[in-house]
mmCIF file of C-alpha atoms and ligand atoms in Angstrom:
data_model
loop_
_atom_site.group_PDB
_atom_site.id
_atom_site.type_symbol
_atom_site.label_atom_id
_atom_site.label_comp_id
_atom_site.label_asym_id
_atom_site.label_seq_id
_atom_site.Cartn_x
_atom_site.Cartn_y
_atom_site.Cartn_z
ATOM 1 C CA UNK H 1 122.389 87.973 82.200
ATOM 2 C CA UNK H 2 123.413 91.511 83.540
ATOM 3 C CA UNK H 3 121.875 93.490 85.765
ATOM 4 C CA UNK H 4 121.544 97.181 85.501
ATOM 5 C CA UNK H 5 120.817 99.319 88.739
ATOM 6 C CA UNK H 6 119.878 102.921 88.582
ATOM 7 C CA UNK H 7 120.224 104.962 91.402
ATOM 8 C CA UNK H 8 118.182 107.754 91.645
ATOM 9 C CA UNK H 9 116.443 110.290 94.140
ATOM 10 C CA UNK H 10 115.459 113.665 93.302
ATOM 11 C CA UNK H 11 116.803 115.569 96.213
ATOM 12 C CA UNK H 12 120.617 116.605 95.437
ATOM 13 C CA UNK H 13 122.982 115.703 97.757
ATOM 14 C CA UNK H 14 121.932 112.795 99.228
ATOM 15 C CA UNK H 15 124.696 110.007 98.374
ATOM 16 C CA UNK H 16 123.933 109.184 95.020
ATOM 17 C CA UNK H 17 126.928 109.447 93.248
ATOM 18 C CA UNK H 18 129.133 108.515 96.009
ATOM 19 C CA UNK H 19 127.239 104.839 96.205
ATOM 20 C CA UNK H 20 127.082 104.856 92.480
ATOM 21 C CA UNK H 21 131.216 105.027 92.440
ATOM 22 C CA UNK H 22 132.083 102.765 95.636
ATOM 23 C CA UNK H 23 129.100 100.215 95.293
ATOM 24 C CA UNK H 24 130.773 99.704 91.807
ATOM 25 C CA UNK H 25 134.248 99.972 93.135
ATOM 26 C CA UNK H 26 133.498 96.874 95.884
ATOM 27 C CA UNK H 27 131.568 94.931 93.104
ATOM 28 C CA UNK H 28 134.686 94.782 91.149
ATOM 29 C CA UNK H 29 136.565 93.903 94.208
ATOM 30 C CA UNK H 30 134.199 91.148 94.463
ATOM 31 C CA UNK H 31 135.034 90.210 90.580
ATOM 32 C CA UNK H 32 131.869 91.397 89.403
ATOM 33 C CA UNK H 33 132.174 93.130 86.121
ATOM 34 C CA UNK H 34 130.519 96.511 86.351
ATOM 35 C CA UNK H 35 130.149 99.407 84.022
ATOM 36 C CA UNK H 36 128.872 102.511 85.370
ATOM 37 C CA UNK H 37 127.507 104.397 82.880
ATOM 38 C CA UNK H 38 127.204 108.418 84.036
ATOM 39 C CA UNK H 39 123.680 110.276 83.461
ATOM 40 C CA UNK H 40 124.354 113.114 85.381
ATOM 41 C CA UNK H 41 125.598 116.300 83.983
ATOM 42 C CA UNK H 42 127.507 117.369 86.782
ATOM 43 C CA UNK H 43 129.759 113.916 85.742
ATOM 44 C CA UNK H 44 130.434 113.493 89.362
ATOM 45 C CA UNK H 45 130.509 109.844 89.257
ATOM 46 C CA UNK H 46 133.149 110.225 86.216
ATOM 47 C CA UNK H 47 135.416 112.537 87.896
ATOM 48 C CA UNK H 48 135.019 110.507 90.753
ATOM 49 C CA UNK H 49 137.230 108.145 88.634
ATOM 50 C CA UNK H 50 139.612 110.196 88.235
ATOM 51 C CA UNK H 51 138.728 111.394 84.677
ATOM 52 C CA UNK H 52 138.788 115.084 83.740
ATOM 53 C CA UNK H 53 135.197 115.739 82.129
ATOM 54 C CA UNK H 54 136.789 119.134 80.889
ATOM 55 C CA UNK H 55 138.920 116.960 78.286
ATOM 56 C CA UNK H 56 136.613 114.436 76.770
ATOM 57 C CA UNK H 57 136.131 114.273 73.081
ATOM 58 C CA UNK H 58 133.410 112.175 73.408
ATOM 59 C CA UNK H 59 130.780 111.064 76.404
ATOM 60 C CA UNK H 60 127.084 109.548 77.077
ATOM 61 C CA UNK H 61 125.888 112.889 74.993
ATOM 62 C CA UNK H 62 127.085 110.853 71.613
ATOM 63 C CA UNK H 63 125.249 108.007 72.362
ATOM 64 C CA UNK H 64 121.720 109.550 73.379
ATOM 65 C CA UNK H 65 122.117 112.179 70.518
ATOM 66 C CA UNK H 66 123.914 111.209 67.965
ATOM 67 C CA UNK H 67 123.604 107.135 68.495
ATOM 68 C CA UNK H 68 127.719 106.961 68.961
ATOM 69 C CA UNK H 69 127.893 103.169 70.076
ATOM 70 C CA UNK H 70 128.358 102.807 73.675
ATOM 71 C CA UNK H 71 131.175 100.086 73.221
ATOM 72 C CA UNK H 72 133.133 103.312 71.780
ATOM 73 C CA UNK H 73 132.638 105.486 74.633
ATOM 74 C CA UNK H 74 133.157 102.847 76.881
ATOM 75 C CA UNK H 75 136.869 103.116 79.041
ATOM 76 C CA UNK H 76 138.478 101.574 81.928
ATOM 77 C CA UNK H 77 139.213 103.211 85.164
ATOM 78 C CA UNK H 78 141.554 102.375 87.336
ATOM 79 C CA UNK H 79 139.381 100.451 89.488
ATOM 80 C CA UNK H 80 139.996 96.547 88.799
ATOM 81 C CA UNK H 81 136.734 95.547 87.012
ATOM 82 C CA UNK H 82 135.429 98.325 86.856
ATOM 83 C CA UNK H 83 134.639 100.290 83.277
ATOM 84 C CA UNK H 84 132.448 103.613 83.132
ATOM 85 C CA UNK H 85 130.301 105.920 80.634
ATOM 86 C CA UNK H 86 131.566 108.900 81.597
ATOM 87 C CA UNK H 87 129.263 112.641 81.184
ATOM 88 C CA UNK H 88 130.559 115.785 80.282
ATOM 89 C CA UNK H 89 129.565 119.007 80.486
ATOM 90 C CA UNK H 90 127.488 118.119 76.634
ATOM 91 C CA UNK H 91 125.252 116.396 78.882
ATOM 92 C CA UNK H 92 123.475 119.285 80.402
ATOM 93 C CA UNK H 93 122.094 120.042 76.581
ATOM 94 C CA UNK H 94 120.617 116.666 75.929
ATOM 95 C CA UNK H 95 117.759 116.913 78.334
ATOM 96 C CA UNK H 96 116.529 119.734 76.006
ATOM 97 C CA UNK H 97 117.720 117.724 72.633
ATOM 98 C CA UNK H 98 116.201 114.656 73.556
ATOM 99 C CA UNK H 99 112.588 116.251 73.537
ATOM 100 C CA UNK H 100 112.728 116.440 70.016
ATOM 101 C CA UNK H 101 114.243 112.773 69.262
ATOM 102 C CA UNK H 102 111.896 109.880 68.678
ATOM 103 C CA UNK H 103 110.920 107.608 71.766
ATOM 104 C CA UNK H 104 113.455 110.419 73.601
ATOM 105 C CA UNK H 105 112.643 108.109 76.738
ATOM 106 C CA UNK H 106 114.123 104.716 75.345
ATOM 107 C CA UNK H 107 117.365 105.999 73.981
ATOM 108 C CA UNK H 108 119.474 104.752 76.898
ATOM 109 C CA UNK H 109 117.516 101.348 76.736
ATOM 110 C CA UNK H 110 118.532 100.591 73.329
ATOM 111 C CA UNK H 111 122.039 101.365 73.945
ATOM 112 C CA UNK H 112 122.466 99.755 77.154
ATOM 113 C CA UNK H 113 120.689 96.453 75.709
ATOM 114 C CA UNK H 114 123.786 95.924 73.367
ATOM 115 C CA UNK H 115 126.348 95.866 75.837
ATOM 116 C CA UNK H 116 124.455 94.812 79.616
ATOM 117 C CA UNK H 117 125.474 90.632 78.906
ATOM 118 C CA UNK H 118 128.977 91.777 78.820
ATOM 119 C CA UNK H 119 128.729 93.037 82.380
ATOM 120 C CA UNK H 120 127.333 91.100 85.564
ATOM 121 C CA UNK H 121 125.997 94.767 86.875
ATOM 122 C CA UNK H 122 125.637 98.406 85.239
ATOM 123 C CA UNK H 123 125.175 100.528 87.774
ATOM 124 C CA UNK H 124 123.504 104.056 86.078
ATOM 125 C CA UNK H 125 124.080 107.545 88.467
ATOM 126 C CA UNK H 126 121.126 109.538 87.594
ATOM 127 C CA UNK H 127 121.237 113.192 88.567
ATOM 128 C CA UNK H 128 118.705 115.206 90.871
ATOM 129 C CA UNK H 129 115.772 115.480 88.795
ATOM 130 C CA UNK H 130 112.910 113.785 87.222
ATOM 131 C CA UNK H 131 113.502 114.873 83.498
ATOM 132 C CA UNK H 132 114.837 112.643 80.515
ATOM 133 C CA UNK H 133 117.665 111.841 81.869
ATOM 134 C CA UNK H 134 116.638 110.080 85.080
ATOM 135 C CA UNK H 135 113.923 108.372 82.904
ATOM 136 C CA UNK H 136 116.131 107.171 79.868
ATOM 137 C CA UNK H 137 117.504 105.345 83.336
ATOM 138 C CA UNK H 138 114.411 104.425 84.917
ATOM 139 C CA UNK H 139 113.572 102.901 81.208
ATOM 140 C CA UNK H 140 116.570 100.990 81.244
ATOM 141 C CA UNK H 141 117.213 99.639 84.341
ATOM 142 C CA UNK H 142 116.175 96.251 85.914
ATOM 143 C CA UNK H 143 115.724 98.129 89.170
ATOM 144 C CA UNK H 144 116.012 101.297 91.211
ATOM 145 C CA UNK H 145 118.249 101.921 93.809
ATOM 146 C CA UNK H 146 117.118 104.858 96.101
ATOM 147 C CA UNK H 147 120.009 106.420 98.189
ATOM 148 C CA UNK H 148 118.288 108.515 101.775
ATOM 149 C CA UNK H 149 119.918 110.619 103.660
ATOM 150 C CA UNK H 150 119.222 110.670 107.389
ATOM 151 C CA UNK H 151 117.891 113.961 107.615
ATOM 152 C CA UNK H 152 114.370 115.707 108.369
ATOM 153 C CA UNK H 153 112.656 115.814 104.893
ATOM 154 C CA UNK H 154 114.194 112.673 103.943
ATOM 155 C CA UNK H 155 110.616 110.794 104.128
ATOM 156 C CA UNK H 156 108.796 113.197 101.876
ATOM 157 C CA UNK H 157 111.490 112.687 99.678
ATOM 158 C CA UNK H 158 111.005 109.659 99.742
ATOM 159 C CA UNK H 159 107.301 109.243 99.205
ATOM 160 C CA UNK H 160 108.237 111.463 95.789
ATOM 161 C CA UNK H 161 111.274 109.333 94.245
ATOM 162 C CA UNK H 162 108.336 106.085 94.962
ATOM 163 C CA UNK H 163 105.784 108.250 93.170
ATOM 164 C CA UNK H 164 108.208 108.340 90.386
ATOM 165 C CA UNK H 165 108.955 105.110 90.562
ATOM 166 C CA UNK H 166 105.258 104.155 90.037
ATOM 167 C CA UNK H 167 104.741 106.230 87.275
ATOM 168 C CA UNK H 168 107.564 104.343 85.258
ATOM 169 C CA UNK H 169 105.991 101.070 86.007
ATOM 170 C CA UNK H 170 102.728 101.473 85.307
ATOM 171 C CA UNK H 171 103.222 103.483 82.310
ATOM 172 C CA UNK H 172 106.707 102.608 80.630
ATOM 173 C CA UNK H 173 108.858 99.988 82.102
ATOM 174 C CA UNK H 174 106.875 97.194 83.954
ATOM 175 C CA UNK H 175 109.595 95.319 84.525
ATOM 176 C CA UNK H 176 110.983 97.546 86.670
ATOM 177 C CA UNK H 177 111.367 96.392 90.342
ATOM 178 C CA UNK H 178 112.736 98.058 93.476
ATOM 179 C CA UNK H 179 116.281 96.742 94.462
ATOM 180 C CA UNK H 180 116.479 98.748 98.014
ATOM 181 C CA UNK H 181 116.659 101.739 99.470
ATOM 182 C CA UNK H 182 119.969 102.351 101.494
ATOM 183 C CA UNK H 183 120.267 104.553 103.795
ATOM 184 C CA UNK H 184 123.470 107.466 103.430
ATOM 185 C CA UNK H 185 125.164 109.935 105.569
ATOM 186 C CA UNK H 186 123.996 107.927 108.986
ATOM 187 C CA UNK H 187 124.916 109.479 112.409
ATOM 188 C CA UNK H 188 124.280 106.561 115.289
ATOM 189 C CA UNK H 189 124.630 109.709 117.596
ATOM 190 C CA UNK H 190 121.664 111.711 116.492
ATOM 191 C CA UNK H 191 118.038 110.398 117.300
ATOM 192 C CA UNK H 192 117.400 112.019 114.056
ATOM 193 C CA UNK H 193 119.284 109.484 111.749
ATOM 194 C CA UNK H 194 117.370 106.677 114.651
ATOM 195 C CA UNK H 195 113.998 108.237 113.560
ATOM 196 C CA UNK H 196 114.125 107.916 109.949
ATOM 197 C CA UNK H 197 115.501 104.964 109.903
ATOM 198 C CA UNK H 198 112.635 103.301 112.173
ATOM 199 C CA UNK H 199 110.107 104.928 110.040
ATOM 200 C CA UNK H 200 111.415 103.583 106.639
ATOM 201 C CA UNK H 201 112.681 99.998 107.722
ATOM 202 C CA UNK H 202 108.586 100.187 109.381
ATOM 203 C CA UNK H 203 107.327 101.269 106.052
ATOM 204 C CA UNK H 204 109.505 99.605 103.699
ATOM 205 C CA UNK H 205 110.597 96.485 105.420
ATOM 206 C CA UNK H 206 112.799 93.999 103.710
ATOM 207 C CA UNK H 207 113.125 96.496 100.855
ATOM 208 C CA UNK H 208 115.698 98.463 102.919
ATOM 209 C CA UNK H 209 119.532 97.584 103.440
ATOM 210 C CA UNK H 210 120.746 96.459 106.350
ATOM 211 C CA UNK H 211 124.086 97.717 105.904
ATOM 212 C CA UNK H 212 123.729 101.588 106.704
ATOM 213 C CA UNK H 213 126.164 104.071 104.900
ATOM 214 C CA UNK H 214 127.949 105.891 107.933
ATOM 215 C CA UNK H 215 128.749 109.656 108.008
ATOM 216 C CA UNK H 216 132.437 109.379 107.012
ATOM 217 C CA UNK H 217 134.971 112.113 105.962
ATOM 218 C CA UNK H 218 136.885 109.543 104.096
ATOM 219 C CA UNK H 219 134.298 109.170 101.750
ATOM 220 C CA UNK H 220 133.961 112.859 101.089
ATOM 221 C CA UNK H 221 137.547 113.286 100.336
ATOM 222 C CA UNK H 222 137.864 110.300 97.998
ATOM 223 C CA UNK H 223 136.496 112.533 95.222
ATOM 224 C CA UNK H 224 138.799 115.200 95.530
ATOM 225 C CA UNK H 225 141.661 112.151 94.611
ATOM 226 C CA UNK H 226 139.602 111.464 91.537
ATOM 227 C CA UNK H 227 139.573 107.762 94.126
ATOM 228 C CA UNK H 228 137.015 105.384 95.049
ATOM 229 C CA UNK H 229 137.019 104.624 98.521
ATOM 230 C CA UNK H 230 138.780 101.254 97.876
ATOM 231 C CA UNK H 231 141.640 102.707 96.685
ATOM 232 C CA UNK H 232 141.801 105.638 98.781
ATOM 233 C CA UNK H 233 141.146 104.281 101.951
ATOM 234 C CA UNK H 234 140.504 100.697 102.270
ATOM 235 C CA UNK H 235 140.032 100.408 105.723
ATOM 236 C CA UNK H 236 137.837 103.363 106.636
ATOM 237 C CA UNK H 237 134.257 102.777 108.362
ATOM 238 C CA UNK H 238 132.641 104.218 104.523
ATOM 239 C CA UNK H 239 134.953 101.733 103.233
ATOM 240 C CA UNK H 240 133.642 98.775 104.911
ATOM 241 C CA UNK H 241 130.127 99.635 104.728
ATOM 242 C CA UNK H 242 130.273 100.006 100.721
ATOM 243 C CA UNK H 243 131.951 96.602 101.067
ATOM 244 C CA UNK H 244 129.139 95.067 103.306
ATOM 245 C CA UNK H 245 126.401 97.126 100.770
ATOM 246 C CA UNK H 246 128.401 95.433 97.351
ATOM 247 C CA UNK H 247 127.826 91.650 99.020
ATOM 248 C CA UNK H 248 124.069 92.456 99.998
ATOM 249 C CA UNK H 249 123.402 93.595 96.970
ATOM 250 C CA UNK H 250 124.806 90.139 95.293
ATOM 251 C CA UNK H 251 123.288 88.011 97.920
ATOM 252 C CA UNK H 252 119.857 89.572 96.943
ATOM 253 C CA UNK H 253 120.669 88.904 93.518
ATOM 254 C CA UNK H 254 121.451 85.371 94.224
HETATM 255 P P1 ATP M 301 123.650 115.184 93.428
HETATM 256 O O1 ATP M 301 122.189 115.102 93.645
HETATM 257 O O2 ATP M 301 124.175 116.583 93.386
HETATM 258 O O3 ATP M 301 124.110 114.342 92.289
HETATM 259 P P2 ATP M 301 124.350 113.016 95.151
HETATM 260 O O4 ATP M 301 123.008 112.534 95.589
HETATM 261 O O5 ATP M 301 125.018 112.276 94.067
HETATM 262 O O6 ATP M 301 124.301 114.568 94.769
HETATM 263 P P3 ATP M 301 126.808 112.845 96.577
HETATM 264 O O7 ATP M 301 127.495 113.699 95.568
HETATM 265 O O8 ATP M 301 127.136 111.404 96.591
HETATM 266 O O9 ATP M 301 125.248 113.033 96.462
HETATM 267 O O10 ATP M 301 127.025 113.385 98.046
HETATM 268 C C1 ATP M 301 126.798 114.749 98.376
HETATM 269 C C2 ATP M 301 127.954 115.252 99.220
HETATM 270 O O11 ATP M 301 128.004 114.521 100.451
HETATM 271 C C3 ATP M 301 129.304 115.068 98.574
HETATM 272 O O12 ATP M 301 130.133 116.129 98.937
HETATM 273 C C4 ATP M 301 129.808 113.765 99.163
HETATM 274 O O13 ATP M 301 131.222 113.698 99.192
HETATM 275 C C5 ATP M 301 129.232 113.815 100.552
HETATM 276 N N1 ATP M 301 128.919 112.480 101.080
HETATM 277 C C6 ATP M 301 128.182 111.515 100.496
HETATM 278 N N2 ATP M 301 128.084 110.440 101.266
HETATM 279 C C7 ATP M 301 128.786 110.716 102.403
HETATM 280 C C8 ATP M 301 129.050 109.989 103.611
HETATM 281 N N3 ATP M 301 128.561 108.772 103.821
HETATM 282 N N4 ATP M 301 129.806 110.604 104.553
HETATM 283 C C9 ATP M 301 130.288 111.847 104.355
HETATM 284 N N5 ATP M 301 130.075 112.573 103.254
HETATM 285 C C10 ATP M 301 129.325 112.023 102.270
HETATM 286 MG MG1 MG M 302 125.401 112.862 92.090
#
């Protein structure tokens, strides 16, 4: 049975896309098969793959509008294992299209249930809000993945993405569990990044990673290559914790 794993927070900017991309990228490595399927209409995560979102004909728009079968939009990237739903600019519309569509909030759901056996994870970047988007993925995922960054407002942040997550359980998908939260963009030098991440492994417990995403330029300017970090730079400290993260998340999946 797949697994699909939405990672979401609110707040912009604080690793979402980047562990969306190389936690799929070391997953593969690991001869998982993963499809990352792109909710975001910034399509980050698909030009993260190297794939120019100016020159699709076709993207996750299709299938949430105009029920284009996912297995058509579906391509490989370069990335051994790894295949991706890639977003285009279309996307930014549907949030406003969907309201009108019947059960707008399941779309995803019924399009992801056709194809998540063929994959051992999906792994859905959501982008940095709570509208239809983010809960077509919340509605279709098995569990949410919550990316923190290290920084002063990162607990209130925090307190609103498990809000969110709350909501979706109690009132849509009660399945819905809580996979981790990892924390992103960690600087052992600052008693800041120490702070938070006493507070939330306090808080949160188990529920929290132990690997810890480091501050790394590396992973910044994998991107820009249209590279996961695997490819780009293998043996880089953001390389080896997105390693480290891909096996903790499959030895807490047994
Ligand atoms: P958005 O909410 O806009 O979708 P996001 O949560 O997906 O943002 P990212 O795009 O992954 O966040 O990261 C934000 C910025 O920080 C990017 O420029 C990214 O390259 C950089 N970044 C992310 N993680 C790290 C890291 N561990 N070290 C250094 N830079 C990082
Ligand atoms: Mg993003």
């Amino acid at each position: 049975m797949g697994k699909i794993i939405a990672i979401a927070n609110q707040k912009g900017g604080v690793g979402k896309t980047t562990t969306a991309v190389n936690l799929s990228a070391y997953l593969g490595a690991i001869r998982k098969k993963v499809l990352l399927c792109d909710m975001d209409p910034q399509g980050n995560a698909t030009s993260g793959f190297g794939i120019d979102k100016n020159k699709m004909e076709h993207c996750i728009y299709d299938a949430l509008i105009n029920d284009m079968p996912l297995a058509v939009l579906i391509q490989k990237t370069a990335t051994k294992n790894v295949s991706i739903v890639p977003a285009g600019q279309d996307l930014s519309g549907a949030e406003i299209e969907l309201v009108e569509e019947l059960e707008r909030e399941k779309k995803l759901k019924k399009q992801l249930d056709l194809v998540k056996d063929d994959y051992d994870y999906t792994i859905i970047d959501c982008p940095p809000a709570v509208g239809l988007l983010s809960l077509n993925a919340l509605n279709a995922a098995d569990s949410l993945l919550i990316t923190l960054q290290c920084e002063f407002y990162a607990l209130e942040g925090l307190g609103k993405v498990t809000g969110t997550y709350q909501l979706v359980k109690q009132h849509m998908n009660p399945n819905l569990t809580l996979e981790g939260i990892v924390l992103t963009m960690y600087d052992s030098r600052t008693r800041l990044s120490l702070e938070v991440e006493e507070e939330v492994r306090t808080h949160f417990k188990e529920k929290v990673f132990k690997t810890v995403i480091p501050r790394n330029i590396r992973l910044s300017e994998a991107p820009g290559f249209g590279q996961s970090i695997l490819e780009y730079d293998p043996k880089s400290k953001g390389a080896l914790a997105y390693q480290a993260l891909a096996k903790e998340v499959i030895r807490r999946n047994g």
